[in-house]
Short mmCIF file of C-alpha atoms in Angstrom, two decimals:
data_model
loop_
_atom_site.label_atom_id
_atom_site.label_comp_id
_atom_site.label_asym_id
_atom_site.label_seq_id
_atom_site.Cartn_x
_atom_site.Cartn_y
_atom_site.Cartn_z
CA UNK A 1 6.04 24.41 -8.89
CA UNK A 2 9.27 25.19 -10.70
CA UNK A 3 11.99 22.62 -10.62
CA UNK A 4 14.93 23.71 -8.45
CA UNK A 5 18.60 22.84 -8.67
CA UNK A 6 18.27 21.74 -5.06
CA UNK A 7 15.11 20.01 -3.81
CA UNK A 8 15.10 21.78 -0.44
CA UNK A 9 13.15 24.89 0.48
CA UNK A 10 13.12 27.02 3.58
CA UNK A 11 9.73 27.59 5.18
CA UNK A 12 9.49 31.36 5.53
CA UNK A 13 6.09 31.53 7.18
CA UNK A 14 6.26 28.50 9.42
CA UNK A 15 3.56 28.23 12.08
CA UNK A 16 3.27 25.95 15.07
CA UNK A 17 1.15 22.80 14.86
CA UNK A 18 -1.82 24.29 16.72
CA UNK A 19 -1.84 27.45 14.59
CA UNK A 20 -1.99 25.75 11.20
CA UNK A 21 -5.14 26.06 9.14
CA UNK A 22 -7.89 23.63 10.27
CA UNK A 23 -8.94 21.13 7.61
CA UNK A 24 -11.93 19.47 9.26
CA UNK A 25 -14.51 21.41 7.24
CA UNK A 26 -12.85 20.42 3.96
CA UNK A 27 -12.52 16.75 4.95
CA UNK A 28 -16.21 16.18 4.48
CA UNK A 29 -17.33 12.71 5.61
CA UNK A 30 -19.62 12.40 2.59
CA UNK A 31 -16.80 13.21 0.19
CA UNK A 32 -14.53 10.54 1.69
CA UNK A 33 -17.38 8.02 1.82
CA UNK A 34 -18.25 8.72 -1.82
CA UNK A 35 -14.67 8.19 -2.96
CA UNK A 36 -14.53 4.96 -0.95
CA UNK A 37 -17.79 3.70 -2.44
CA UNK A 38 -16.59 4.34 -5.99
CA UNK A 39 -13.31 2.57 -5.26
CA UNK A 40 -15.18 -0.45 -3.90
CA UNK A 41 -17.25 -0.61 -7.08
CA UNK A 42 -14.20 -0.98 -9.32
CA UNK A 43 -13.18 -4.48 -10.43
CA UNK A 44 -10.29 -6.26 -8.77
CA UNK A 45 -10.66 -9.51 -10.69
CA UNK A 46 -10.38 -11.31 -7.30
CA UNK A 47 -6.66 -10.55 -7.01
CA UNK A 48 -5.06 -10.00 -3.59
CA UNK A 49 -1.55 -8.84 -2.74
CA UNK A 50 0.41 -11.51 -0.84
CA UNK A 51 3.74 -9.75 -0.34
CA UNK A 52 6.97 -8.48 -1.89
CA UNK A 53 8.51 -10.08 -4.97
CA UNK A 54 11.92 -9.97 -3.30
CA UNK A 55 10.70 -12.57 -0.80
CA UNK A 56 10.72 -15.15 -3.61
CA UNK A 57 14.42 -14.95 -4.35
CA UNK A 58 16.13 -18.34 -4.40
CA UNK A 59 14.27 -20.81 -2.22
CA UNK A 60 12.21 -18.09 -0.56
CA UNK A 61 8.44 -18.29 -0.25
CA UNK A 62 5.48 -16.22 0.85
CA UNK A 63 2.84 -17.64 3.16
CA UNK A 64 -0.20 -15.69 4.26
CA UNK A 65 -3.79 -16.19 5.24
CA UNK A 66 -5.96 -14.24 2.81
CA UNK A 67 -9.61 -13.83 3.78
CA UNK A 68 -9.32 -16.94 5.95
CA UNK A 69 -7.64 -19.01 3.22
CA UNK A 70 -4.09 -20.23 3.84
CA UNK A 71 -1.97 -19.47 0.78
CA UNK A 72 1.65 -20.27 -0.04
CA UNK A 73 3.64 -18.94 -3.03
CA UNK A 74 7.15 -19.77 -4.25
CA UNK A 75 9.12 -20.06 -7.49
CA UNK A 76 8.77 -23.37 -9.33
CA UNK A 77 11.56 -25.32 -11.04
CA UNK A 78 11.42 -22.98 -14.06
CA UNK A 79 11.64 -19.83 -11.92
CA UNK A 80 8.05 -18.76 -12.44
CA UNK A 81 5.93 -17.98 -9.38
CA UNK A 82 3.52 -20.74 -8.37
CA UNK A 83 1.23 -21.11 -5.42
CA UNK A 84 -1.84 -22.65 -3.93
CA UNK A 85 -3.48 -23.64 -0.65
CA UNK A 86 -1.23 -23.56 2.39
CA UNK A 87 -2.75 -26.76 3.79
CA UNK A 88 -1.09 -30.03 2.86
CA UNK A 89 -3.74 -32.29 1.25
CA UNK A 90 -2.31 -35.35 2.99
CA UNK A 91 -2.89 -34.65 6.70
CA UNK A 92 -3.23 -30.87 6.81
CA UNK A 93 0.34 -29.81 7.64
CA UNK A 94 0.93 -26.02 7.49
CA UNK A 95 2.91 -25.57 4.28
CA UNK A 96 4.03 -22.14 5.48
CA UNK A 97 6.56 -24.04 7.61
CA UNK A 98 7.75 -26.30 4.79
CA UNK A 99 10.98 -25.53 2.89
CA UNK A 100 11.49 -24.99 -0.84
CA UNK A 101 14.22 -27.01 -2.49
CA UNK A 102 15.15 -26.37 -6.15
CA UNK A 103 11.67 -25.06 -6.98
CA UNK A 104 9.80 -27.78 -5.10
CA UNK A 105 7.92 -27.23 -1.85
CA UNK A 106 8.52 -30.25 0.38
CA UNK A 107 6.03 -30.86 3.20
CA UNK A 108 7.97 -31.15 6.44
CA UNK A 109 5.55 -33.69 7.93
CA UNK A 110 5.74 -36.54 5.42
CA UNK A 111 7.70 -35.28 2.42
CA UNK A 112 4.88 -34.63 -0.06
CA UNK A 113 6.64 -32.67 -2.83
CA UNK A 114 4.80 -29.94 -4.78
CA UNK A 115 6.23 -28.22 -7.86
CA UNK A 116 3.19 -26.01 -8.50
CA UNK A 117 1.26 -28.49 -10.66
CA UNK A 118 -1.91 -30.25 -9.43
CA UNK A 119 -0.94 -33.25 -7.33
CA UNK A 120 -2.41 -35.54 -4.66
CA UNK A 121 -5.48 -33.36 -4.19
CA UNK A 122 -3.51 -30.09 -4.12
CA UNK A 123 -4.65 -27.58 -6.77
CA UNK A 124 -2.67 -24.46 -7.71
CA UNK A 125 -4.03 -20.92 -7.61
CA UNK A 126 -3.37 -18.20 -10.20
CA UNK A 127 -0.31 -16.18 -9.15
CA UNK A 128 1.09 -12.97 -10.62
CA UNK A 129 4.47 -11.34 -9.95
CA UNK A 130 4.49 -7.73 -11.20
CA UNK A 131 8.17 -7.24 -10.35
CA UNK A 132 7.47 -5.51 -7.04
CA UNK A 133 4.55 -7.39 -5.50
CA UNK A 134 3.17 -10.91 -5.69
CA UNK A 135 -0.59 -11.40 -6.08
CA UNK A 136 -2.86 -14.43 -5.94
CA UNK A 137 -6.37 -14.81 -7.32
CA UNK A 138 -9.06 -16.21 -5.05
CA UNK A 139 -12.25 -16.46 -7.08
CA UNK A 140 -14.24 -18.16 -4.33
CA UNK A 141 -13.41 -15.30 -1.96
CA UNK A 142 -13.71 -12.32 -4.30
CA UNK A 143 -16.84 -13.42 -6.11
CA UNK A 144 -16.16 -11.07 -9.04
CA UNK A 145 -15.62 -11.79 -12.71
CA UNK A 146 -12.02 -13.06 -12.76
CA UNK A 147 -9.34 -11.04 -14.54
CA UNK A 148 -6.28 -12.59 -16.15
CA UNK A 149 -4.01 -10.24 -14.21
CA UNK A 150 -4.40 -7.82 -11.29
CA UNK A 151 -5.01 -4.10 -11.73
CA UNK A 152 -1.42 -2.87 -11.34
CA UNK A 153 -1.01 0.93 -11.30
CA UNK A 154 1.26 2.69 -13.78
CA UNK A 155 4.78 2.82 -12.36
CA UNK A 156 8.07 4.57 -13.13
CA UNK A 157 10.58 2.71 -15.27
CA UNK A 158 12.17 -0.09 -13.21
CA UNK A 159 15.65 0.82 -14.42
CA UNK A 160 15.46 4.19 -12.66
CA UNK A 161 13.45 3.20 -9.60
CA UNK A 162 14.36 2.39 -6.01
CA UNK A 163 11.73 0.13 -4.48
CA UNK A 164 10.92 -0.88 -0.93
CA UNK A 165 7.95 -2.79 0.50
CA UNK A 166 6.61 -2.42 4.02
CA UNK A 167 3.96 -4.65 5.63
CA UNK A 168 1.92 -4.06 8.77
CA UNK A 169 -1.19 -5.70 10.22
CA UNK A 170 -4.13 -4.01 11.93
CA UNK A 171 -7.48 -4.91 13.47
CA UNK A 172 -9.75 -3.46 10.80
CA UNK A 173 -11.11 -4.19 7.35
CA UNK A 174 -9.61 -3.17 3.98
CA UNK A 175 -12.15 -0.37 3.59
CA UNK A 176 -10.81 1.29 6.74
CA UNK A 177 -7.30 1.36 5.28
CA UNK A 178 -8.57 2.71 1.96
CA UNK A 179 -10.65 5.36 3.72
CA UNK A 180 -7.56 6.49 5.61
CA UNK A 181 -5.65 6.99 2.36
CA UNK A 182 -8.60 8.82 0.78
CA UNK A 183 -8.40 11.37 3.61
CA UNK A 184 -5.23 13.37 2.86
CA UNK A 185 -6.57 16.27 4.95
CA UNK A 186 -5.30 14.61 8.13
CA UNK A 187 -1.66 14.62 6.98
CA UNK A 188 -0.16 17.73 8.56
CA UNK A 189 -2.29 17.36 11.71
CA UNK A 190 -1.78 13.66 12.37
CA UNK A 191 1.79 13.33 10.98
CA UNK A 192 3.47 16.65 11.87
CA UNK A 193 6.86 14.94 12.03
CA UNK A 194 6.65 14.23 8.27
CA UNK A 195 4.27 16.71 6.60
CA UNK A 196 3.67 20.46 6.75
CA UNK A 197 1.84 23.08 4.71
CA UNK A 198 -0.63 20.56 3.31
CA UNK A 199 -3.39 21.86 1.06
CA UNK A 200 -5.86 19.75 -0.91
CA UNK A 201 -6.10 21.77 -4.12
CA UNK A 202 -8.61 19.54 -5.90
CA UNK A 203 -11.08 16.92 -4.71
CA UNK A 204 -14.32 15.32 -5.94
CA UNK A 205 -17.09 17.85 -5.62
CA UNK A 206 -14.72 20.81 -5.85
CA UNK A 207 -14.72 23.49 -8.55
CA UNK A 208 -15.01 21.85 -11.97
CA UNK A 209 -11.64 21.54 -13.64
CA UNK A 210 -9.81 23.12 -10.69
CA UNK A 211 -6.70 21.01 -11.30
CA UNK A 212 -7.71 17.66 -12.74
CA UNK A 213 -10.79 16.74 -14.76
CA UNK A 214 -10.94 13.29 -13.18
CA UNK A 215 -13.68 13.34 -10.50
CA UNK A 216 -11.92 10.58 -8.54
CA UNK A 217 -8.54 12.19 -7.91
CA UNK A 218 -7.36 14.06 -4.84
CA UNK A 219 -4.60 16.55 -5.61
CA UNK A 220 -2.45 17.73 -2.73
CA UNK A 221 0.32 20.28 -2.29
CA UNK A 222 2.48 19.29 0.68
CA UNK A 223 5.99 19.63 2.00
CA UNK A 224 7.98 16.74 3.43
CA UNK A 225 9.93 17.75 6.51
CA UNK A 226 13.69 17.29 6.45
CA UNK A 227 15.03 19.19 9.47
CA UNK A 228 13.95 22.37 11.17
CA UNK A 229 12.49 24.68 8.54
CA UNK A 230 13.98 22.72 5.64
CA UNK A 231 11.31 20.99 3.55
CA UNK A 232 10.79 19.36 0.15
CA UNK A 233 7.59 20.69 -1.48
CA UNK A 234 5.72 18.45 -3.95
CA UNK A 235 2.36 18.02 -5.58
CA UNK A 236 0.82 14.55 -5.21
CA UNK A 237 -2.28 12.94 -6.68
CA UNK A 238 -4.23 10.18 -4.92
CA UNK A 239 -6.31 7.64 -6.87
CA UNK A 240 -7.97 4.31 -6.10
CA UNK A 241 -7.67 2.03 -9.16
CA UNK A 242 -9.35 -0.95 -7.48
CA UNK A 243 -11.20 -1.70 -4.21
CA UNK A 244 -8.17 -2.47 -2.04
CA UNK A 245 -5.54 -0.14 -3.50
CA UNK A 246 -4.79 3.57 -3.16
CA UNK A 247 -1.97 5.15 -5.17
CA UNK A 248 -0.14 8.37 -4.38
CA UNK A 249 1.81 9.70 -7.36
CA UNK A 250 4.14 12.70 -7.17
CA UNK A 251 3.40 14.82 -10.22
CA UNK A 252 5.45 17.96 -9.53
CA UNK A 253 8.51 18.74 -7.46
CA UNK A 254 11.34 16.51 -6.32
CA UNK A 255 10.83 12.88 -7.26
CA UNK A 256 8.16 13.55 -9.87
CA UNK A 257 6.90 10.21 -11.15
CA UNK A 258 7.50 8.44 -7.85
CA UNK A 259 4.66 6.28 -6.60
CA UNK A 260 3.49 4.95 -3.25
CA UNK A 261 1.01 2.08 -3.55
CA UNK A 262 -1.00 1.09 -0.50
CA UNK A 263 -2.65 -2.33 -0.77
CA UNK A 264 -5.06 -3.69 1.84
CA UNK A 265 -5.33 -7.47 2.05
CA UNK A 266 -7.97 -9.05 4.32
CA UNK A 267 -6.45 -11.79 6.45
CA UNK A 268 -9.42 -13.15 8.37
CA UNK A 269 -10.60 -12.98 11.96
CA UNK A 270 -8.36 -13.15 15.00
CA UNK A 271 -9.05 -15.33 18.04
CA UNK A 272 -11.78 -12.98 19.25
CA UNK A 273 -13.51 -12.68 15.88
CA UNK A 274 -12.12 -9.28 14.97
CA UNK A 275 -11.07 -8.73 11.33
CA UNK A 276 -7.39 -8.37 10.53
CA UNK A 277 -5.99 -6.60 7.49
CA UNK A 278 -2.46 -6.48 6.11
CA UNK A 279 -1.22 -3.18 4.74
CA UNK A 280 1.34 -3.88 2.02
CA UNK A 281 2.87 -0.59 0.93
CA UNK A 282 5.19 -0.40 -2.07
CA UNK A 283 7.35 2.71 -2.39
CA UNK A 284 8.72 3.26 -5.90
CA UNK A 285 11.02 6.26 -5.76
CA UNK A 286 12.30 7.81 -8.98
CA UNK A 287 14.29 10.91 -9.89
CA UNK A 288 15.93 12.38 -12.98
CA UNK A 289 18.78 13.80 -10.93
CA UNK A 290 22.18 12.31 -11.88
CA UNK A 291 22.94 11.47 -8.25
CA UNK A 292 19.93 9.18 -8.01
CA UNK A 293 21.85 6.43 -9.81
CA UNK A 294 24.14 6.27 -6.78
CA UNK A 295 21.10 6.05 -4.51
CA UNK A 296 19.83 3.08 -6.49
CA UNK A 297 23.18 1.34 -6.11
CA UNK A 298 22.87 1.90 -2.37
CA UNK A 299 19.37 0.40 -2.34
CA UNK A 300 20.20 -2.41 0.13
CA UNK A 301 21.17 0.24 2.70
CA UNK A 302 18.33 2.63 1.84
CA UNK A 303 15.45 0.14 1.88
CA UNK A 304 15.50 -0.28 5.68
CA UNK A 305 15.34 3.52 6.03
CA UNK A 306 12.35 3.72 3.66
CA UNK A 307 10.61 0.94 5.56
CA UNK A 308 11.32 2.67 8.87
CA UNK A 309 9.71 5.88 7.58
CA UNK A 310 6.67 3.92 6.39
CA UNK A 311 6.46 2.14 9.74
CA UNK A 312 6.32 5.44 11.60
CA UNK A 313 3.48 6.71 9.42
CA UNK A 314 1.54 3.47 9.59
CA UNK A 315 1.81 3.33 13.35
CA UNK A 316 -0.52 6.33 13.27
CA UNK A 317 -2.55 5.45 10.18
CA UNK A 318 -3.37 1.98 11.46
CA UNK A 319 -4.59 3.60 14.67
CA UNK A 320 -6.89 5.71 12.44
CA UNK A 321 -8.09 2.63 10.52
CA UNK A 322 -8.57 0.56 13.66
CA UNK A 323 -10.51 3.36 15.35
CA UNK A 324 -12.72 3.69 12.28
CA UNK A 325 -13.51 -0.03 12.31
CA UNK A 326 -14.15 0.00 16.06
CA UNK A 327 -16.70 2.78 15.71
CA UNK A 328 -18.32 1.22 12.62
CA UNK A 329 -18.62 -2.18 14.27
CA UNK A 330 -20.40 -0.70 17.28
CA UNK A 331 -22.68 1.65 15.34
CA UNK A 332 -20.92 4.78 16.60
CA UNK A 333 -19.21 5.99 13.43
CA UNK A 334 -20.24 9.64 12.77
CA UNK A 335 -22.72 10.09 9.95
#
């Protein structure tokens, strides 16, 4: 794709939704299952995404149940992220409801103050802030060889990036979310309001060296809908660097270098025993166009729009993931 002065194109051979080329024969269940299996075999070092770094500004905190373990994270007196169990060691108060004051988490039941250091039976957990997302390491849950830091994908330079983080929760397991992202063939069929003219030009098991020599990349040509026949065509590459993460990177077209990271964090079972998973999606938009600097300055106004677009897509994609889990859990999943 040649770079254009304007990112927009006019679809000259637009077809209606029902007349577009079927993709079901290309979206082979074995291909998707194989990509998922290889992703699950990669090391995570027992790191799990908790939420957005922006949540820890000032006296903010993040509180989440990860794989059944209550976790709370905040910034300590020196500004570094700290965290640990979300259960007060005194009488079990939920620390998610306790405020942070000057870097100290103060239990709202009896005033037990925690600054992130071991105290009164409370032991900290490893925490990592990568500038966009906050992670915690749960060795007892993950059961892998621990890593000093999480597997964070390569990202565009922060100075030229607009970031937004969206979180949703579904009744499924992380593998169902990852499988959804490793199936780009559904894009133009399932999300016609956002994507058109989608073609997977390279996938594992395809012609050797078709586009990318890496056997675990999915390369897609797709156009983002703007209005009517106006679209923005791009090439995007999907990879899974660790078991609970799928990355989409735009490699050609408008926004080349931009990244969308989808992280799946297991939360634990709901009241009926069904698994719940949080989708934490980080959008890191970048552009070399001079006008993008103004967009970055308008980030506080643009972030809600980016999150709204992600919410619309994940309304559908969580339905996909939840349906997949439902069929798997009842022995009805095809294949």
